[in-house]
Amino acid sequence: MGIWHWLERHALALLGVVTSAVLIVLFYFPVAIVFADAGGVDAFSAVLTDRFYVNEIFAFTAWQAFLSTLASVALGLPGAYILSRYEFPGRRTIRSLTIVPFVMPSILVAIGFVAMFGQRGLLNDLLGVVGVGPYSLLYNLPAIIVAHAFYNAPLVARITNAAWESVDAREVETARSLGASRFRAFRDVLIPQLLPAILTGALLTFIFTFMSFPIVLALGGFEFQTVEVWIYALVRDLDYSEAAVLAVLETSLSLVLTYGYLRYEARQTAATRANRPLARKRVFSGVDSSTESLERVGVLVYSAVVIVVFVGPLLSTVLESVTGPSGFTLRYYEFLVTRQISGASFQTKPGVAVQNSLVFGLGTLLVALPMGVVIAVLSRTWDSRLIEAVAMAPLAVSGVMVGLGMLRGLVFGVPVAGTRVQVSGAIAIVAAHAVAAYPFVTRNVAPMLSGIDPRMVESARALGATRFRSLVDIELPLVAVGLAAGAAFAFAISIGEFDSTVILATGSSSYTMPVAVERYLGNRTLGPATAMGTVLLAVTAASFIVIDRLGGRWENG
Amino acid sequence: MNRRTFLTAGSTALAGLAGCLDSSGTSDSGTSGTTANTTAQTELSGTLKVATYSAFVDAPSSSPGKWLKTAFEKEYPKATLEWQTPENEVNYFIQRRAQGVDIDTDVYVGLNVDHLITIDDKLGGKQLFTPVADSLSNYGHVKDDLKFDPKRRAVPYDTGYISLVYNGHEVENPGTFDALTKPKFESTLITENAQQAITGRAFLLWTIYEKGPDAYLDYWSQLKRNDVQILGSWDAAYTAYSNGERPIVVSYSTDQVYANRSGADMQKHQIGFLNGQGYANPEGMAKFANTDTPTLANAFLEFMLSKKVQSKIPTLNVQFPATDWADPGKEFEKYAKAPEKAITYSYDELKGNVEGWVDEWARQIATN
């Protein structure tokens, strides 16, 4: 009894210590190994005075990231609006599915885009029916930007949607009753509450697309080079010192952005919790005013764009998996079944990949949720942007850099007192996924947490509840929407994660679905890879619907 | 050569008879009273760990890994072959060696000349692979023009020829490097990133071979003006080609072997050599310097060069055999096209040059 009591009193502090330990071992230590390779001031000035790096690489990287962010926000916001404000059949399912693009392995996105937007892609086929085209839509900057929007617009939509659903209808009603026009109420009441979420989405998009490389490589063509593409090439040549210099510069830039954003967020008035969310409109019901019918037209146009940009590549991937050189075929699925039944132990089996993905995803959920919440609480308590920026760093550090550090630090092992301490296998993968995922939990939970009236927590504590108890009993139920969103993200990141999984799964059977997709590529046929990709889509779509529904049940009950 | 082959074969067999080379072998070898060779085979035991690239054991269509394991274990019943496919392939081992971490693997399959240069540049005096070619009795069957390691660590087991693959319905064979820069072939060619893709690098080296180290960048600016498309990997490039993005792609001259198996329209899979050449890209295998089963490792290398395996690898890996005694069968002979003249850069020509060539090229392409 005494121990339990002590544990409960110190639960938050203990979780904080554990979280820090995980971060240090799985993130800061590997990153430090790479930083140590970077060398002195000379190495940095050599890069910074190289016109090629500054004018071609860094400038282009920032430019495409800026355009990609604009496109993602432009494409994501209407989605958030429709999901928040409209009621239509399948709305919740579609909301759950917004996360699917986010987890698609880049290789699958590239295949999907080629199959959708290529010369003989689905879009050109459809355009050909009405007698236009074909248009060449790939391997240029717009293709990169649309693909980045494919990944990140759903992220923007989802984060904004969570904020929108926590807006209290009474505030808008009050403003309207005091004589504000719809537009005034929107601008003065709604926008300030949504802006932090929109900017979170935009900043994350900028950071992700700033560090993007597989998409740039696959859909842009080699003349479009980002910093990350260049780092990857240097790492492949084992040219660590120059790669490390570039990685440090790239990381510093994204850390500065993260820190700046957190300072901005801190100045925002906290959003309040939705006791009563805004009422939703029906899509398929009688329309009165001309503004509303105009809005319906907008919704239809937006739906058409969504079908082309989001549904198209996914659908084309599925079509590709059932199409052989001579028409419809099921032989690629037959391949999966055969491989599962009679594949050798050293070969990749689809069933094992599905099972691993689900187990790792669940494990990530269980680790990342507490980590994310703890950091959200601690950074509020201590009120330090710097600490939060340090805790958010996993978002801002490139996958190539973490992967390299992990390989040299954890997989090879660190000599401690004569023996090598190695971290690998399933636990290491779950921990690595959790490190990548918890910032999303924090970002979904923190803004809502700060919106809770501190007096509620104070009253609970005055009545004898520990800090941990008041967090679990009072705060968490109030931020259930954010928690559910964070959980979905954590699971999604684990399912879609590729870089650290392949490194940590080396020589073991801990491969996941995206790794299996990659391994089934090659030898001149996309069939097996797209068939596995379709399995990945089906399994993840089903899981997110389950997670969202479970989260939703919690939120309603 | 024959004399040396005979001598090394004899000494290996004797060593096997004495049972003194293979530390993991059972200690009672040499007592069975059969011939030396049979004794060596039946007594060689233990686990042989062979690392390779993943497509070699795990490709969706066909890959030699499974067949090789079964055949090897049939020949050496007491031995077990264990495949490893580290994500970073040979770089994984270079990194381990550089960090002073133990390497638990015995043989690597899938080396090319670039790997050897990287090994020698990054590891300096530290040895990763041990010279092994001269101790193999079957090495005499390896075609001389495919031998790419002056230090005789890497032993070629197959080779590919880089060529163009084109859609005969849409374009005719360009035939020459210069034709590719002409308006007729504007926006027709896809190649791969020479920093990362083997085919892309081979094509770049081929242009340097053809145009010279001082003029290749000019040639590439002509290609760029003619709207060459450079994609990140062979997969991406071939996918784009298959989807009709462009009618010509830099690939392998064995393309029709695959095309035939999937019943494709051969007109869409025409092989185009440039200036009558193909760039040869031999694949080699090597024995790790610190292997604890050197005899078993040698036996595996011999096995890979044997007539039986050399006849089978081409159809499973869809590459040309590396030896003069292979018989890959009718399908392969009919559909795998070899160039009139195979060219390649030697280790010595590439060492000290290749990094600069590729870097200059990459900077020029990335500068808009």
mmCIF file of N, CA and C in Angstrom, chain A residues 358-416:
data_model
loop_
_atom_site.group_PDB
_atom_site.id
_atom_site.type_symbol
_atom_site.label_atom_id
_atom_site.label_comp_id
_atom_site.label_asym_id
_atom_site.label_seq_id
_atom_site.Cartn_x
_atom_site.Cartn_y
_atom_site.Cartn_z
ATOM 1 N N LEU A 358 1.512 -4.732 -36.621
ATOM 2 C CA LEU A 358 0.454 -4.505 -35.638
ATOM 3 C C LEU A 358 1.017 -4.526 -34.214
ATOM 4 N N VAL A 359 1.896 -5.481 -33.944
ATOM 5 C CA VAL A 359 2.472 -5.572 -32.593
ATOM 6 C C VAL A 359 3.310 -4.334 -32.278
ATOM 7 N N PHE A 360 4.165 -3.930 -33.230
ATOM 8 C CA PHE A 360 4.995 -2.742 -33.008
ATOM 9 C C PHE A 360 4.115 -1.500 -32.865
ATOM 10 N N GLY A 361 3.054 -1.436 -33.676
ATOM 11 C CA GLY A 361 2.154 -0.286 -33.618
ATOM 12 C C GLY A 361 1.506 -0.173 -32.255
ATOM 13 N N LEU A 362 1.063 -1.312 -31.739
ATOM 14 C CA LEU A 362 0.432 -1.328 -30.418
ATOM 15 C C LEU A 362 1.453 -0.953 -29.347
ATOM 16 N N GLY A 363 2.647 -1.543 -29.463
ATOM 17 C CA GLY A 363 3.713 -1.228 -28.506
ATOM 18 C C GLY A 363 4.038 0.263 -28.524
ATOM 19 N N THR A 364 4.138 0.822 -29.724
ATOM 20 C CA THR A 364 4.436 2.243 -29.868
ATOM 21 C C THR A 364 3.367 3.089 -29.190
ATOM 22 N N LEU A 365 2.121 2.678 -29.404
ATOM 23 C CA LEU A 365 0.999 3.378 -28.793
ATOM 24 C C LEU A 365 1.155 3.404 -27.279
ATOM 25 N N LEU A 366 1.485 2.254 -26.709
ATOM 26 C CA LEU A 366 1.572 2.146 -25.257
ATOM 27 C C LEU A 366 2.744 2.948 -24.693
ATOM 28 N N VAL A 367 3.821 3.075 -25.467
ATOM 29 C CA VAL A 367 4.983 3.822 -24.980
ATOM 30 C C VAL A 367 4.840 5.309 -25.286
ATOM 31 N N ALA A 368 4.378 5.622 -26.498
ATOM 32 C CA ALA A 368 4.376 7.024 -26.940
ATOM 33 C C ALA A 368 3.296 7.848 -26.239
ATOM 34 N N LEU A 369 2.161 7.235 -25.925
ATOM 35 C CA LEU A 369 1.097 8.010 -25.280
ATOM 36 C C LEU A 369 1.543 8.571 -23.933
ATOM 37 N N PRO A 370 2.042 7.723 -23.003
ATOM 38 C CA PRO A 370 2.525 8.293 -21.740
ATOM 39 C C PRO A 370 3.664 9.296 -21.943
ATOM 40 N N MET A 371 4.603 8.957 -22.847
ATOM 41 C CA MET A 371 5.734 9.872 -23.090
ATOM 42 C C MET A 371 5.230 11.238 -23.544
ATOM 43 N N GLY A 372 4.327 11.206 -24.511
ATOM 44 C CA GLY A 372 3.824 12.459 -25.065
ATOM 45 C C GLY A 372 3.066 13.279 -24.037
ATOM 46 N N VAL A 373 2.245 12.600 -23.240
ATOM 47 C CA VAL A 373 1.470 13.314 -22.227
ATOM 48 C C VAL A 373 2.402 13.889 -21.164
ATOM 49 N N VAL A 374 3.371 13.090 -20.726
ATOM 50 C CA VAL A 374 4.309 13.554 -19.699
ATOM 51 C C VAL A 374 5.019 14.819 -20.168
ATOM 52 N N ILE A 375 5.469 14.806 -21.411
ATOM 53 C CA ILE A 375 6.193 15.988 -21.902
ATOM 54 C C ILE A 375 5.255 17.184 -22.027
ATOM 55 N N ALA A 376 4.021 16.909 -22.445
ATOM 56 C CA ALA A 376 3.047 18.007 -22.519
ATOM 57 C C ALA A 376 2.825 18.617 -21.144
ATOM 58 N N VAL A 377 2.680 17.768 -20.130
ATOM 59 C CA VAL A 377 2.427 18.267 -18.771
ATOM 60 C C VAL A 377 3.647 18.995 -18.219
ATOM 61 N N LEU A 378 4.816 18.349 -18.378
ATOM 62 C CA LEU A 378 6.031 18.940 -17.800
ATOM 63 C C LEU A 378 6.361 20.278 -18.443
ATOM 64 N N SER A 379 6.189 20.368 -19.758
ATOM 65 C CA SER A 379 6.581 21.614 -20.406
ATOM 66 C C SER A 379 5.619 22.739 -20.009
ATOM 67 N N ARG A 380 4.371 22.375 -19.659
ATOM 68 C CA ARG A 380 3.448 23.392 -19.138
ATOM 69 C C ARG A 380 3.869 23.788 -17.739
ATOM 70 N N THR A 381 4.191 22.772 -16.942
ATOM 71 C CA THR A 381 4.526 23.039 -15.551
ATOM 72 C C THR A 381 5.754 23.933 -15.450
ATOM 73 N N TRP A 382 6.787 23.531 -16.177
ATOM 74 C CA TRP A 382 8.040 24.279 -16.060
ATOM 75 C C TRP A 382 8.032 25.527 -16.926
ATOM 76 N N ASP A 383 7.094 25.540 -17.852
ATOM 77 C CA ASP A 383 6.933 26.719 -18.675
ATOM 78 C C ASP A 383 8.218 27.128 -19.372
ATOM 79 N N SER A 384 8.887 26.147 -19.902
ATOM 80 C CA SER A 384 10.123 26.503 -20.589
ATOM 81 C C SER A 384 10.051 26.066 -22.047
ATOM 82 N N ARG A 385 10.102 27.033 -22.948
ATOM 83 C CA ARG A 385 10.062 26.720 -24.385
ATOM 84 C C ARG A 385 11.276 25.909 -24.791
ATOM 85 N N LEU A 386 12.395 26.192 -24.134
ATOM 86 C CA LEU A 386 13.625 25.534 -24.537
ATOM 87 C C LEU A 386 13.535 24.033 -24.266
ATOM 88 N N ILE A 387 13.016 23.695 -23.066
ATOM 89 C CA ILE A 387 12.868 22.281 -22.736
ATOM 90 C C ILE A 387 11.927 21.612 -23.722
ATOM 91 N N GLU A 388 10.866 22.313 -24.069
ATOM 92 C CA GLU A 388 9.926 21.719 -25.003
ATOM 93 C C GLU A 388 10.573 21.533 -26.375
ATOM 94 N N ALA A 389 11.369 22.536 -26.754
ATOM 95 C CA ALA A 389 12.049 22.422 -28.048
ATOM 96 C C ALA A 389 12.991 21.222 -28.051
ATOM 97 N N VAL A 390 13.681 21.014 -26.933
ATOM 98 C CA VAL A 390 14.578 19.864 -26.828
ATOM 99 C C VAL A 390 13.778 18.570 -26.918
ATOM 100 N N ALA A 391 12.609 18.579 -26.258
ATOM 101 C CA ALA A 391 11.780 17.378 -26.285
ATOM 102 C C ALA A 391 11.141 17.160 -27.653
ATOM 103 N N MET A 392 10.968 18.242 -28.416
ATOM 104 C CA MET A 392 10.353 18.130 -29.739
ATOM 105 C C MET A 392 11.373 17.816 -30.819
ATOM 106 N N ALA A 393 12.652 17.809 -30.446
ATOM 107 C CA ALA A 393 13.713 17.666 -31.444
ATOM 108 C C ALA A 393 13.559 16.460 -32.374
ATOM 109 N N PRO A 394 13.033 15.322 -31.899
ATOM 110 C CA PRO A 394 12.920 14.198 -32.840
ATOM 111 C C PRO A 394 12.161 14.539 -34.119
ATOM 112 N N LEU A 395 11.254 15.518 -34.040
ATOM 113 C CA LEU A 395 10.557 15.945 -35.251
ATOM 114 C C LEU A 395 11.494 16.623 -36.220
ATOM 115 N N ALA A 396 12.499 17.304 -35.657
ATOM 116 C CA ALA A 396 13.298 18.221 -36.460
ATOM 117 C C ALA A 396 14.610 17.611 -36.939
ATOM 118 N N VAL A 397 14.834 16.357 -36.601
ATOM 119 C CA VAL A 397 16.092 15.737 -37.005
ATOM 120 C C VAL A 397 15.814 14.708 -38.085
ATOM 121 N N SER A 398 16.644 14.738 -39.109
ATOM 122 C CA SER A 398 16.369 13.921 -40.283
ATOM 123 C C SER A 398 16.520 12.434 -40.001
ATOM 124 N N GLY A 399 15.735 11.654 -40.732
ATOM 125 C CA GLY A 399 15.760 10.209 -40.582
ATOM 126 C C GLY A 399 17.116 9.609 -40.907
ATOM 127 N N VAL A 400 17.782 10.152 -41.919
ATOM 128 C CA VAL A 400 19.085 9.629 -42.304
ATOM 129 C C VAL A 400 20.066 9.773 -41.149
ATOM 130 N N MET A 401 19.988 10.938 -40.470
ATOM 131 C CA MET A 401 20.919 11.213 -39.381
ATOM 132 C C MET A 401 20.662 10.272 -38.194
ATOM 133 N N VAL A 402 19.395 10.136 -37.794
ATOM 134 C CA VAL A 402 19.087 9.255 -36.666
ATOM 135 C C VAL A 402 19.452 7.816 -37.019
ATOM 136 N N GLY A 403 19.134 7.439 -38.253
ATOM 137 C CA GLY A 403 19.428 6.072 -38.688
ATOM 138 C C GLY A 403 20.915 5.769 -38.613
ATOM 139 N N LEU A 404 21.708 6.691 -39.090
ATOM 140 C CA LEU A 404 23.157 6.509 -39.083
ATOM 141 C C LEU A 404 23.679 6.404 -37.654
ATOM 142 N N GLY A 405 23.206 7.302 -36.800
ATOM 143 C CA GLY A 405 23.636 7.285 -35.400
ATOM 144 C C GLY A 405 23.230 6.001 -34.705
ATOM 145 N N MET A 406 22.020 5.540 -35.003
ATOM 146 C CA MET A 406 21.544 4.308 -34.378
ATOM 147 C C MET A 406 22.406 3.120 -34.770
ATOM 148 N N LEU A 407 22.719 3.073 -36.056
ATOM 149 C CA LEU A 407 23.520 1.967 -36.556
ATOM 150 C C LEU A 407 24.855 1.915 -35.817
ATOM 151 N N ARG A 408 25.498 3.089 -35.745
ATOM 152 C CA ARG A 408 26.845 3.098 -35.176
ATOM 153 C C ARG A 408 26.816 3.049 -33.671
ATOM 154 N N GLY A 409 25.716 3.557 -33.077
ATOM 155 C CA GLY A 409 25.672 3.600 -31.622
ATOM 156 C C GLY A 409 25.055 2.360 -31.004
ATOM 157 N N LEU A 410 23.923 1.933 -31.554
ATOM 158 C CA LEU A 410 23.150 0.910 -30.855
ATOM 159 C C LEU A 410 23.257 -0.472 -31.473
ATOM 160 N N VAL A 411 23.242 -0.515 -32.797
ATOM 161 C CA VAL A 411 23.275 -1.824 -33.439
ATOM 162 C C VAL A 411 24.671 -2.436 -33.306
ATOM 163 N N PHE A 412 25.702 -1.604 -33.549
ATOM 164 C CA PHE A 412 27.064 -2.107 -33.382
ATOM 165 C C PHE A 412 27.393 -2.276 -31.909
ATOM 166 N N GLY A 413 26.748 -1.498 -31.074
ATOM 167 C CA GLY A 413 26.995 -1.592 -29.643
ATOM 168 C C GLY A 413 28.009 -0.585 -29.163
ATOM 169 N N VAL A 414 27.896 -0.271 -27.890
ATOM 170 C CA VAL A 414 28.792 0.699 -27.271
ATOM 171 C C VAL A 414 29.645 -0.037 -26.253
ATOM 172 N N PRO A 415 30.976 0.112 -26.346
ATOM 173 C CA PRO A 415 31.801 -0.589 -25.378
ATOM 174 C C PRO A 415 31.623 0.005 -23.970
ATOM 175 N N VAL A 416 31.148 -0.821 -23.052
ATOM 176 C CA VAL A 416 31.036 -0.405 -21.656
ATOM 177 C C VAL A 416 31.757 -1.446 -20.826
#
